[in-house]
């Protein structure tokens, strides 16, 4: 008995039999141009401190960081996000505002050798304060408004050193407007701001805190980072940052917040970045090491899911691996 009369006219598999056609009708595309690689710079020369919880990632002194940037650029990754590990820390993070700060040094060194590399500087105080919080502590809590002064000074200092973009990750209220005004007043009106707009108080940051030596010495960051239960609040954060002058808005982490990425893109039609954070990266690597998953396949599936959710830009520790796979394709 023929099934043809009983079968629907639409057969979705018709467009899946050929790889050529699958590529033609693919709804989501991933490119090395979408990727930003986070890097950690530390004092010294020829220093390479492996980050045990993040296989393949290291704290690098400026000289080795420049070499890493050369490798990244050759692979097709043309942008990096810099985090600094300073020689010394202070109570309010002013060490990050100094002309000869660690990220300022790294920026000048990279630009001297590889001027075409696009450098984004993370703007926050957690790596630079003795207490590990993202701002100035007053009466046992991070004081919002006094922290804005330090953050804006840090942004101006890094712009003077030659960064191409600043990315404030502190989650203080009003920081985008304050920073935009400070940059403009110092003739850096062309420097864009990528705002960590919806940054959640997440358990996925553990390996990063090892890498950046930025774990808080007391309490947690729940008074300034977002509650993972909220997405409407994230839209309010994004809306506020856009109104204050953000050029790109970011959701962090990525995988547990794909719904937030989707909402950001569709409700605001702004360039959206997603940070595929250290814990997300390390879970893949740990499972891959135990032969529980096909690491490359899962990595590419994750990247595609973030793009499919609506991200234009993906900040990821997988960046070079992903670019090299895309090059082969």
mmCIF file of N, CA, C and O in Angstrom, residues 39-121:
data_model
loop_
_atom_site.group_PDB
_atom_site.id
_atom_site.type_symbol
_atom_site.label_atom_id
_atom_site.label_comp_id
_atom_site.label_asym_id
_atom_site.label_seq_id
_atom_site.Cartn_x
_atom_site.Cartn_y
_atom_site.Cartn_z
ATOM 1 N N UNK A 39 42.082 38.294 27.538
ATOM 2 C CA UNK A 39 43.468 37.993 27.888
ATOM 3 C C UNK A 39 43.809 38.626 29.237
ATOM 4 O O UNK A 39 43.291 39.690 29.578
ATOM 5 N N UNK A 40 44.727 37.967 29.956
ATOM 6 C CA UNK A 40 45.141 38.431 31.280
ATOM 7 C C UNK A 40 46.611 38.830 31.234
ATOM 8 O O UNK A 40 47.466 38.009 30.883
ATOM 9 N N UNK A 41 46.897 40.080 31.584
ATOM 10 C CA UNK A 41 48.276 40.572 31.531
ATOM 11 C C UNK A 41 48.777 40.810 32.945
ATOM 12 O O UNK A 41 48.074 41.363 33.793
ATOM 13 N N UNK A 42 50.025 40.385 33.186
ATOM 14 C CA UNK A 42 50.611 40.474 34.519
ATOM 15 C C UNK A 42 51.999 41.106 34.447
ATOM 16 O O UNK A 42 52.594 41.208 33.367
ATOM 17 N N UNK A 43 52.550 41.530 35.556
ATOM 18 C CA UNK A 43 53.882 42.147 35.566
ATOM 19 C C UNK A 43 54.994 41.139 35.230
ATOM 20 O O UNK A 43 54.802 39.934 35.292
ATOM 21 N N UNK A 44 56.165 41.698 34.897
ATOM 22 C CA UNK A 44 57.351 40.880 34.664
ATOM 23 C C UNK A 44 57.696 40.729 33.201
ATOM 24 O O UNK A 44 57.095 41.367 32.326
ATOM 25 N N UNK A 45 58.676 39.868 32.936
ATOM 26 C CA UNK A 45 59.087 39.540 31.570
ATOM 27 C C UNK A 45 59.149 38.029 31.421
ATOM 28 O O UNK A 45 59.548 37.311 32.338
ATOM 29 N N UNK A 46 58.711 37.559 30.268
ATOM 30 C CA UNK A 46 58.692 36.128 29.950
ATOM 31 C C UNK A 46 57.938 35.323 31.008
ATOM 32 O O UNK A 46 58.294 34.186 31.326
ATOM 33 N N UNK A 47 56.878 35.932 31.526
ATOM 34 C CA UNK A 47 56.054 35.271 32.540
ATOM 35 C C UNK A 47 54.846 34.631 31.856
ATOM 36 O O UNK A 47 54.113 35.286 31.112
ATOM 37 N N UNK A 48 54.666 33.348 32.112
ATOM 38 C CA UNK A 48 53.511 32.609 31.600
ATOM 39 C C UNK A 48 53.005 31.731 32.725
ATOM 40 O O UNK A 48 53.560 30.658 32.988
ATOM 41 N N UNK A 49 51.974 32.207 33.400
ATOM 42 C CA UNK A 49 51.397 31.472 34.521
ATOM 43 C C UNK A 49 50.131 30.767 34.052
ATOM 44 O O UNK A 49 49.104 31.413 33.841
ATOM 45 N N UNK A 50 50.188 29.440 33.879
ATOM 46 C CA UNK A 50 48.985 28.730 33.446
ATOM 47 C C UNK A 50 47.851 28.890 34.456
ATOM 48 O O UNK A 50 48.075 28.865 35.667
ATOM 49 N N UNK A 51 46.641 29.065 33.941
ATOM 50 C CA UNK A 51 45.452 29.157 34.784
ATOM 51 C C UNK A 51 44.859 27.753 34.845
ATOM 52 O O UNK A 51 44.252 27.278 33.875
ATOM 53 N N UNK A 52 45.055 27.087 35.964
ATOM 54 C CA UNK A 52 44.719 25.659 36.061
ATOM 55 C C UNK A 52 43.253 25.378 35.794
ATOM 56 O O UNK A 52 42.910 24.344 35.214
ATOM 57 N N UNK A 53 42.394 26.280 36.216
ATOM 58 C CA UNK A 53 40.962 26.048 36.037
ATOM 59 C C UNK A 53 40.468 26.438 34.650
ATOM 60 O O UNK A 53 39.286 26.244 34.337
ATOM 61 N N UNK A 54 41.373 26.965 33.812
ATOM 62 C CA UNK A 54 41.006 27.363 32.448
ATOM 63 C C UNK A 54 42.067 26.845 31.480
ATOM 64 O O UNK A 54 42.944 27.593 31.032
ATOM 65 N N UNK A 55 42.047 25.558 31.159
ATOM 66 C CA UNK A 55 43.098 24.961 30.330
ATOM 67 C C UNK A 55 43.346 25.726 29.046
ATOM 68 O O UNK A 55 42.409 26.114 28.343
ATOM 69 N N UNK A 56 44.641 25.984 28.776
ATOM 70 C CA UNK A 56 45.025 26.702 27.568
ATOM 71 C C UNK A 56 45.090 28.198 27.723
ATOM 72 O O UNK A 56 45.508 28.895 26.799
ATOM 73 N N UNK A 57 44.689 28.715 28.890
ATOM 74 C CA UNK A 57 44.746 30.146 29.155
ATOM 75 C C UNK A 57 45.814 30.430 30.208
ATOM 76 O O UNK A 57 46.049 29.615 31.106
ATOM 77 N N UNK A 58 46.452 31.600 30.105
ATOM 78 C CA UNK A 58 47.567 31.939 30.971
ATOM 79 C C UNK A 58 47.507 33.407 31.377
ATOM 80 O O UNK A 58 46.953 34.239 30.642
ATOM 81 N N UNK A 59 48.102 33.700 32.506
ATOM 82 C CA UNK A 59 48.491 35.074 32.805
ATOM 83 C C UNK A 59 49.800 35.309 32.060
ATOM 84 O O UNK A 59 50.754 34.531 32.202
ATOM 85 N N UNK A 60 49.860 36.385 31.269
ATOM 86 C CA UNK A 60 51.026 36.637 30.429
ATOM 87 C C UNK A 60 51.621 38.002 30.733
ATOM 88 O O UNK A 60 50.885 38.987 30.891
ATOM 89 N N UNK A 61 52.939 38.051 30.790
ATOM 90 C CA UNK A 61 53.601 39.353 30.871
ATOM 91 C C UNK A 61 53.452 40.058 29.536
ATOM 92 O O UNK A 61 53.091 39.448 28.512
ATOM 93 N N UNK A 62 53.734 41.348 29.526
ATOM 94 C CA UNK A 62 53.458 42.159 28.337
ATOM 95 C C UNK A 62 54.144 41.612 27.092
ATOM 96 O O UNK A 62 53.535 41.534 26.014
ATOM 97 N N UNK A 63 55.402 41.186 27.220
ATOM 98 C CA UNK A 63 56.127 40.699 26.044
ATOM 99 C C UNK A 63 55.463 39.457 25.447
ATOM 100 O O UNK A 63 55.309 39.347 24.220
ATOM 101 N N UNK A 64 55.030 38.527 26.298
ATOM 102 C CA UNK A 64 54.384 37.317 25.789
ATOM 103 C C UNK A 64 52.956 37.593 25.346
ATOM 104 O O UNK A 64 52.434 36.916 24.451
ATOM 105 N N UNK A 65 52.331 38.581 25.948
ATOM 106 C CA UNK A 65 50.988 38.982 25.527
ATOM 107 C C UNK A 65 51.019 39.494 24.086
ATOM 108 O O UNK A 65 50.127 39.189 23.292
ATOM 109 N N UNK A 66 52.041 40.253 23.747
ATOM 110 C CA UNK A 66 52.172 40.747 22.374
ATOM 111 C C UNK A 66 52.284 39.578 21.405
ATOM 112 O O UNK A 66 51.646 39.578 20.331
ATOM 113 N N UNK A 67 53.069 38.567 21.759
ATOM 114 C CA UNK A 67 53.208 37.391 20.896
ATOM 115 C C UNK A 67 51.874 36.651 20.757
ATOM 116 O O UNK A 67 51.535 36.161 19.675
ATOM 117 N N UNK A 68 51.140 36.561 21.854
ATOM 118 C CA UNK A 68 49.830 35.914 21.801
ATOM 119 C C UNK A 68 48.901 36.673 20.863
ATOM 120 O O UNK A 68 48.140 36.061 20.092
ATOM 121 N N UNK A 69 48.954 37.983 20.913
ATOM 122 C CA UNK A 69 48.109 38.789 20.025
ATOM 123 C C UNK A 69 48.469 38.558 18.564
ATOM 124 O O UNK A 69 47.583 38.541 17.698
ATOM 125 N N UNK A 70 49.729 38.385 18.282
ATOM 126 C CA UNK A 70 50.144 38.071 16.911
ATOM 127 C C UNK A 70 49.517 36.765 16.449
ATOM 128 O O UNK A 70 49.008 36.655 15.323
ATOM 129 N N UNK A 71 49.543 35.740 17.317
ATOM 130 C CA UNK A 71 48.952 34.443 16.975
ATOM 131 C C UNK A 71 47.450 34.560 16.761
ATOM 132 O O UNK A 71 46.895 33.975 15.828
ATOM 133 N N UNK A 72 46.811 35.302 17.641
ATOM 134 C CA UNK A 72 45.362 35.485 17.515
ATOM 135 C C UNK A 72 45.013 36.170 16.208
ATOM 136 O O UNK A 72 44.098 35.741 15.487
ATOM 137 N N UNK A 73 45.738 37.226 15.895
ATOM 138 C CA UNK A 73 45.440 37.981 14.680
ATOM 139 C C UNK A 73 45.640 37.112 13.439
ATOM 140 O O UNK A 73 44.838 37.165 12.499
ATOM 141 N N UNK A 74 46.688 36.294 13.458
ATOM 142 C CA UNK A 74 46.942 35.400 12.327
ATOM 143 C C UNK A 74 45.828 34.368 12.167
ATOM 144 O O UNK A 74 45.541 33.917 11.055
ATOM 145 N N UNK A 75 45.189 33.995 13.266
ATOM 146 C CA UNK A 75 44.099 33.017 13.211
ATOM 147 C C UNK A 75 42.780 33.641 12.759
ATOM 148 O O UNK A 75 41.827 32.922 12.465
ATOM 149 N N UNK A 76 42.722 34.967 12.747
ATOM 150 C CA UNK A 76 41.500 35.655 12.349
ATOM 151 C C UNK A 76 40.786 36.362 13.473
ATOM 152 O O UNK A 76 39.776 37.041 13.243
ATOM 153 N N UNK A 77 41.284 36.212 14.703
ATOM 154 C CA UNK A 77 40.694 36.920 15.844
ATOM 155 C C UNK A 77 41.351 38.294 15.912
ATOM 156 O O UNK A 77 42.541 38.410 16.224
ATOM 157 N N UNK A 78 40.577 39.326 15.659
ATOM 158 C CA UNK A 78 41.144 40.663 15.484
ATOM 159 C C UNK A 78 40.854 41.603 16.641
ATOM 160 O O UNK A 78 41.146 42.797 16.566
ATOM 161 N N UNK A 79 40.295 41.067 17.733
ATOM 162 C CA UNK A 79 39.985 41.902 18.888
ATOM 163 C C UNK A 79 40.245 41.137 20.168
ATOM 164 O O UNK A 79 39.955 39.939 20.258
ATOM 165 N N UNK A 80 40.777 41.845 21.165
ATOM 166 C CA UNK A 80 41.035 41.252 22.476
ATOM 167 C C UNK A 80 40.427 42.136 23.556
ATOM 168 O O UNK A 80 40.273 43.348 23.390
ATOM 169 N N UNK A 81 40.082 41.504 24.670
ATOM 170 C CA UNK A 81 39.563 42.195 25.847
ATOM 171 C C UNK A 81 40.577 41.990 26.964
ATOM 172 O O UNK A 81 40.831 40.851 27.366
ATOM 173 N N UNK A 82 41.175 43.080 27.432
ATOM 174 C CA UNK A 82 42.291 42.980 28.372
ATOM 175 C C UNK A 82 41.844 43.138 29.823
ATOM 176 O O UNK A 82 41.078 44.047 30.161
ATOM 177 N N UNK A 83 42.391 42.240 30.664
ATOM 178 C CA UNK A 83 42.241 42.308 32.114
ATOM 179 C C UNK A 83 43.633 42.365 32.726
ATOM 180 O O UNK A 83 44.533 41.634 32.294
ATOM 181 N N UNK A 84 43.802 43.216 33.728
ATOM 182 C CA UNK A 84 45.120 43.400 34.317
ATOM 183 C C UNK A 84 45.259 42.779 35.696
ATOM 184 O O UNK A 84 44.327 42.800 36.493
ATOM 185 N N UNK A 85 46.445 42.228 35.954
ATOM 186 C CA UNK A 85 46.834 41.794 37.293
ATOM 187 C C UNK A 85 47.952 42.731 37.733
ATOM 188 O O UNK A 85 49.081 42.635 37.233
ATOM 189 N N UNK A 86 47.655 43.703 38.601
ATOM 190 C CA UNK A 86 48.644 44.742 38.919
ATOM 191 C C UNK A 86 49.717 44.271 39.894
ATOM 192 O O UNK A 86 49.555 43.242 40.570
ATOM 193 N N UNK A 87 50.806 45.023 39.961
ATOM 194 C CA UNK A 87 51.858 44.722 40.934
ATOM 195 C C UNK A 87 51.389 44.985 42.352
ATOM 196 O O UNK A 87 51.795 44.304 43.288
ATOM 197 N N UNK A 88 50.556 45.983 42.538
ATOM 198 C CA UNK A 88 50.035 46.311 43.864
ATOM 199 C C UNK A 88 48.581 46.746 43.734
ATOM 200 O O UNK A 88 48.128 47.117 42.653
ATOM 201 N N UNK A 89 47.865 46.693 44.854
ATOM 202 C CA UNK A 89 46.461 47.077 44.884
ATOM 203 C C UNK A 89 46.257 48.150 45.938
ATOM 204 O O UNK A 89 47.118 48.381 46.783
ATOM 205 N N UNK A 90 45.102 48.821 45.886
ATOM 206 C CA UNK A 90 44.772 49.807 46.913
ATOM 207 C C UNK A 90 43.299 49.693 47.260
ATOM 208 O O UNK A 90 42.587 48.831 46.744
ATOM 209 N N UNK A 91 42.824 50.569 48.109
ATOM 210 C CA UNK A 91 41.464 50.447 48.626
ATOM 211 C C UNK A 91 40.385 50.798 47.616
ATOM 212 O O UNK A 91 39.291 50.252 47.653
ATOM 213 N N UNK A 92 40.682 51.729 46.712
ATOM 214 C CA UNK A 92 39.635 52.170 45.791
ATOM 215 C C UNK A 92 39.953 51.939 44.312
ATOM 216 O O UNK A 92 39.215 52.382 43.437
ATOM 217 N N UNK A 93 41.046 51.233 44.022
ATOM 218 C CA UNK A 93 41.349 50.885 42.639
ATOM 219 C C UNK A 93 42.001 51.980 41.824
ATOM 220 O O UNK A 93 42.068 51.873 40.590
ATOM 221 N N UNK A 94 42.519 53.010 42.477
ATOM 222 C CA UNK A 94 43.133 54.107 41.710
ATOM 223 C C UNK A 94 44.400 53.657 40.984
ATOM 224 O O UNK A 94 44.815 54.310 40.023
ATOM 225 N N UNK A 95 44.985 52.539 41.406
ATOM 226 C CA UNK A 95 46.163 52.025 40.698
ATOM 227 C C UNK A 95 45.836 51.769 39.225
ATOM 228 O O UNK A 95 46.718 51.856 38.358
ATOM 229 N N UNK A 96 44.579 51.493 38.934
ATOM 230 C CA UNK A 96 44.175 51.220 37.545
ATOM 231 C C UNK A 96 44.112 52.475 36.698
ATOM 232 O O UNK A 96 43.981 52.386 35.474
ATOM 233 N N UNK A 97 44.203 53.648 37.328
ATOM 234 C CA UNK A 97 44.120 54.907 36.584
ATOM 235 C C UNK A 97 45.492 55.452 36.205
ATOM 236 O O UNK A 97 45.581 56.455 35.508
ATOM 237 N N UNK A 98 46.562 54.810 36.663
ATOM 238 C CA UNK A 98 47.911 55.340 36.469
ATOM 239 C C UNK A 98 48.374 55.189 35.023
ATOM 240 O O UNK A 98 48.063 54.194 34.352
ATOM 241 N N UNK A 99 49.141 56.130 34.581
ATOM 242 C CA UNK A 99 49.661 56.124 33.207
ATOM 243 C C UNK A 99 50.438 54.853 32.907
ATOM 244 O O UNK A 99 50.410 54.337 31.782
ATOM 245 N N UNK A 100 51.165 54.346 33.919
ATOM 246 C CA UNK A 100 51.990 53.154 33.714
ATOM 247 C C UNK A 100 51.348 51.916 34.325
ATOM 248 O O UNK A 100 52.039 50.968 34.704
ATOM 249 N N UNK A 101 50.012 51.902 34.416
ATOM 250 C CA UNK A 101 49.297 50.717 34.858
ATOM 251 C C UNK A 101 49.537 49.552 33.910
ATOM 252 O O UNK A 101 49.949 49.727 32.758
ATOM 253 N N UNK A 102 49.231 48.355 34.375
ATOM 254 C CA UNK A 102 49.585 47.155 33.617
ATOM 255 C C UNK A 102 48.844 47.075 32.280
ATOM 256 O O UNK A 102 49.434 46.716 31.251
ATOM 257 N N UNK A 103 47.568 47.441 32.242
ATOM 258 C CA UNK A 103 46.834 47.379 30.975
ATOM 259 C C UNK A 103 47.260 48.520 30.054
ATOM 260 O O UNK A 103 47.332 48.357 28.828
ATOM 261 N N UNK A 104 47.593 49.674 30.630
ATOM 262 C CA UNK A 104 48.106 50.782 29.820
ATOM 263 C C UNK A 104 49.416 50.370 29.133
ATOM 264 O O UNK A 104 49.606 50.624 27.931
ATOM 265 N N UNK A 105 50.319 49.729 29.884
ATOM 266 C CA UNK A 105 51.581 49.244 29.304
ATOM 267 C C UNK A 105 51.318 48.245 28.186
ATOM 268 O O UNK A 105 51.928 48.303 27.105
ATOM 269 N N UNK A 106 50.426 47.310 28.456
ATOM 270 C CA UNK A 106 50.124 46.276 27.467
ATOM 271 C C UNK A 106 49.540 46.885 26.198
ATOM 272 O O UNK A 106 49.896 46.486 25.081
ATOM 273 N N UNK A 107 48.658 47.848 26.361
ATOM 274 C CA UNK A 107 48.034 48.493 25.203
ATOM 275 C C UNK A 107 49.077 49.158 24.314
ATOM 276 O O UNK A 107 49.082 48.981 23.077
ATOM 277 N N UNK A 108 49.962 49.935 24.924
ATOM 278 C CA UNK A 108 50.996 50.612 24.131
ATOM 279 C C UNK A 108 51.901 49.611 23.426
ATOM 280 O O UNK A 108 52.283 49.808 22.261
ATOM 281 N N UNK A 109 52.238 48.510 24.115
ATOM 282 C CA UNK A 109 53.127 47.505 23.524
ATOM 283 C C UNK A 109 52.458 46.803 22.344
ATOM 284 O O UNK A 109 53.095 46.572 21.303
ATOM 285 N N UNK A 110 51.200 46.445 22.485
ATOM 286 C CA UNK A 110 50.489 45.785 21.384
ATOM 287 C C UNK A 110 50.373 46.716 20.191
ATOM 288 O O UNK A 110 50.638 46.330 19.041
ATOM 289 N N UNK A 111 49.975 47.961 20.444
ATOM 290 C CA UNK A 111 49.773 48.914 19.352
ATOM 291 C C UNK A 111 51.075 49.229 18.616
ATOM 292 O O UNK A 111 51.065 49.510 17.409
ATOM 293 N N UNK A 112 52.189 49.166 19.318
ATOM 294 C CA UNK A 112 53.475 49.439 18.674
ATOM 295 C C UNK A 112 53.823 48.362 17.651
ATOM 296 O O UNK A 112 54.371 48.647 16.580
ATOM 297 N N UNK A 113 53.488 47.126 17.967
ATOM 298 C CA UNK A 113 53.855 45.994 17.109
ATOM 299 C C UNK A 113 52.713 45.595 16.176
ATOM 300 O O UNK A 113 52.936 45.173 15.039
ATOM 301 N N UNK A 114 51.488 45.715 16.669
ATOM 302 C CA UNK A 114 50.319 45.237 15.925
ATOM 303 C C UNK A 114 49.213 46.292 16.003
ATOM 304 O O UNK A 114 48.190 46.104 16.666
ATOM 305 N N UNK A 115 49.399 47.412 15.327
ATOM 306 C CA UNK A 115 48.446 48.534 15.467
ATOM 307 C C UNK A 115 47.037 48.195 15.019
ATOM 308 O O UNK A 115 46.083 48.829 15.460
ATOM 309 N N UNK A 116 46.901 47.185 14.158
ATOM 310 C CA UNK A 116 45.570 46.848 13.654
ATOM 311 C C UNK A 116 44.759 45.995 14.637
ATOM 312 O O UNK A 116 43.546 45.818 14.442
ATOM 313 N N UNK A 117 45.392 45.442 15.682
ATOM 314 C CA UNK A 117 44.636 44.690 16.679
ATOM 315 C C UNK A 117 43.709 45.634 17.430
ATOM 316 O O UNK A 117 44.133 46.681 17.917
ATOM 317 N N UNK A 118 42.433 45.269 17.514
ATOM 318 C CA UNK A 118 41.431 46.106 18.180
ATOM 319 C C UNK A 118 41.425 45.755 19.660
ATOM 320 O O UNK A 118 41.130 44.619 20.050
ATOM 321 N N UNK A 119 41.762 46.736 20.495
ATOM 322 C CA UNK A 119 41.935 46.498 21.927
ATOM 323 C C UNK A 119 40.762 47.088 22.703
ATOM 324 O O UNK A 119 40.458 48.283 22.599
ATOM 325 N N UNK A 120 40.130 46.229 23.472
ATOM 326 C CA UNK A 120 39.059 46.636 24.378
ATOM 327 C C UNK A 120 39.575 46.472 25.802
ATOM 328 O O UNK A 120 40.158 45.438 26.136
ATOM 329 N N UNK A 121 39.376 47.473 26.617
ATOM 330 C CA UNK A 121 39.824 47.411 28.005
ATOM 331 C C UNK A 121 38.627 47.232 28.923
ATOM 332 O O UNK A 121 37.683 48.017 28.885
#
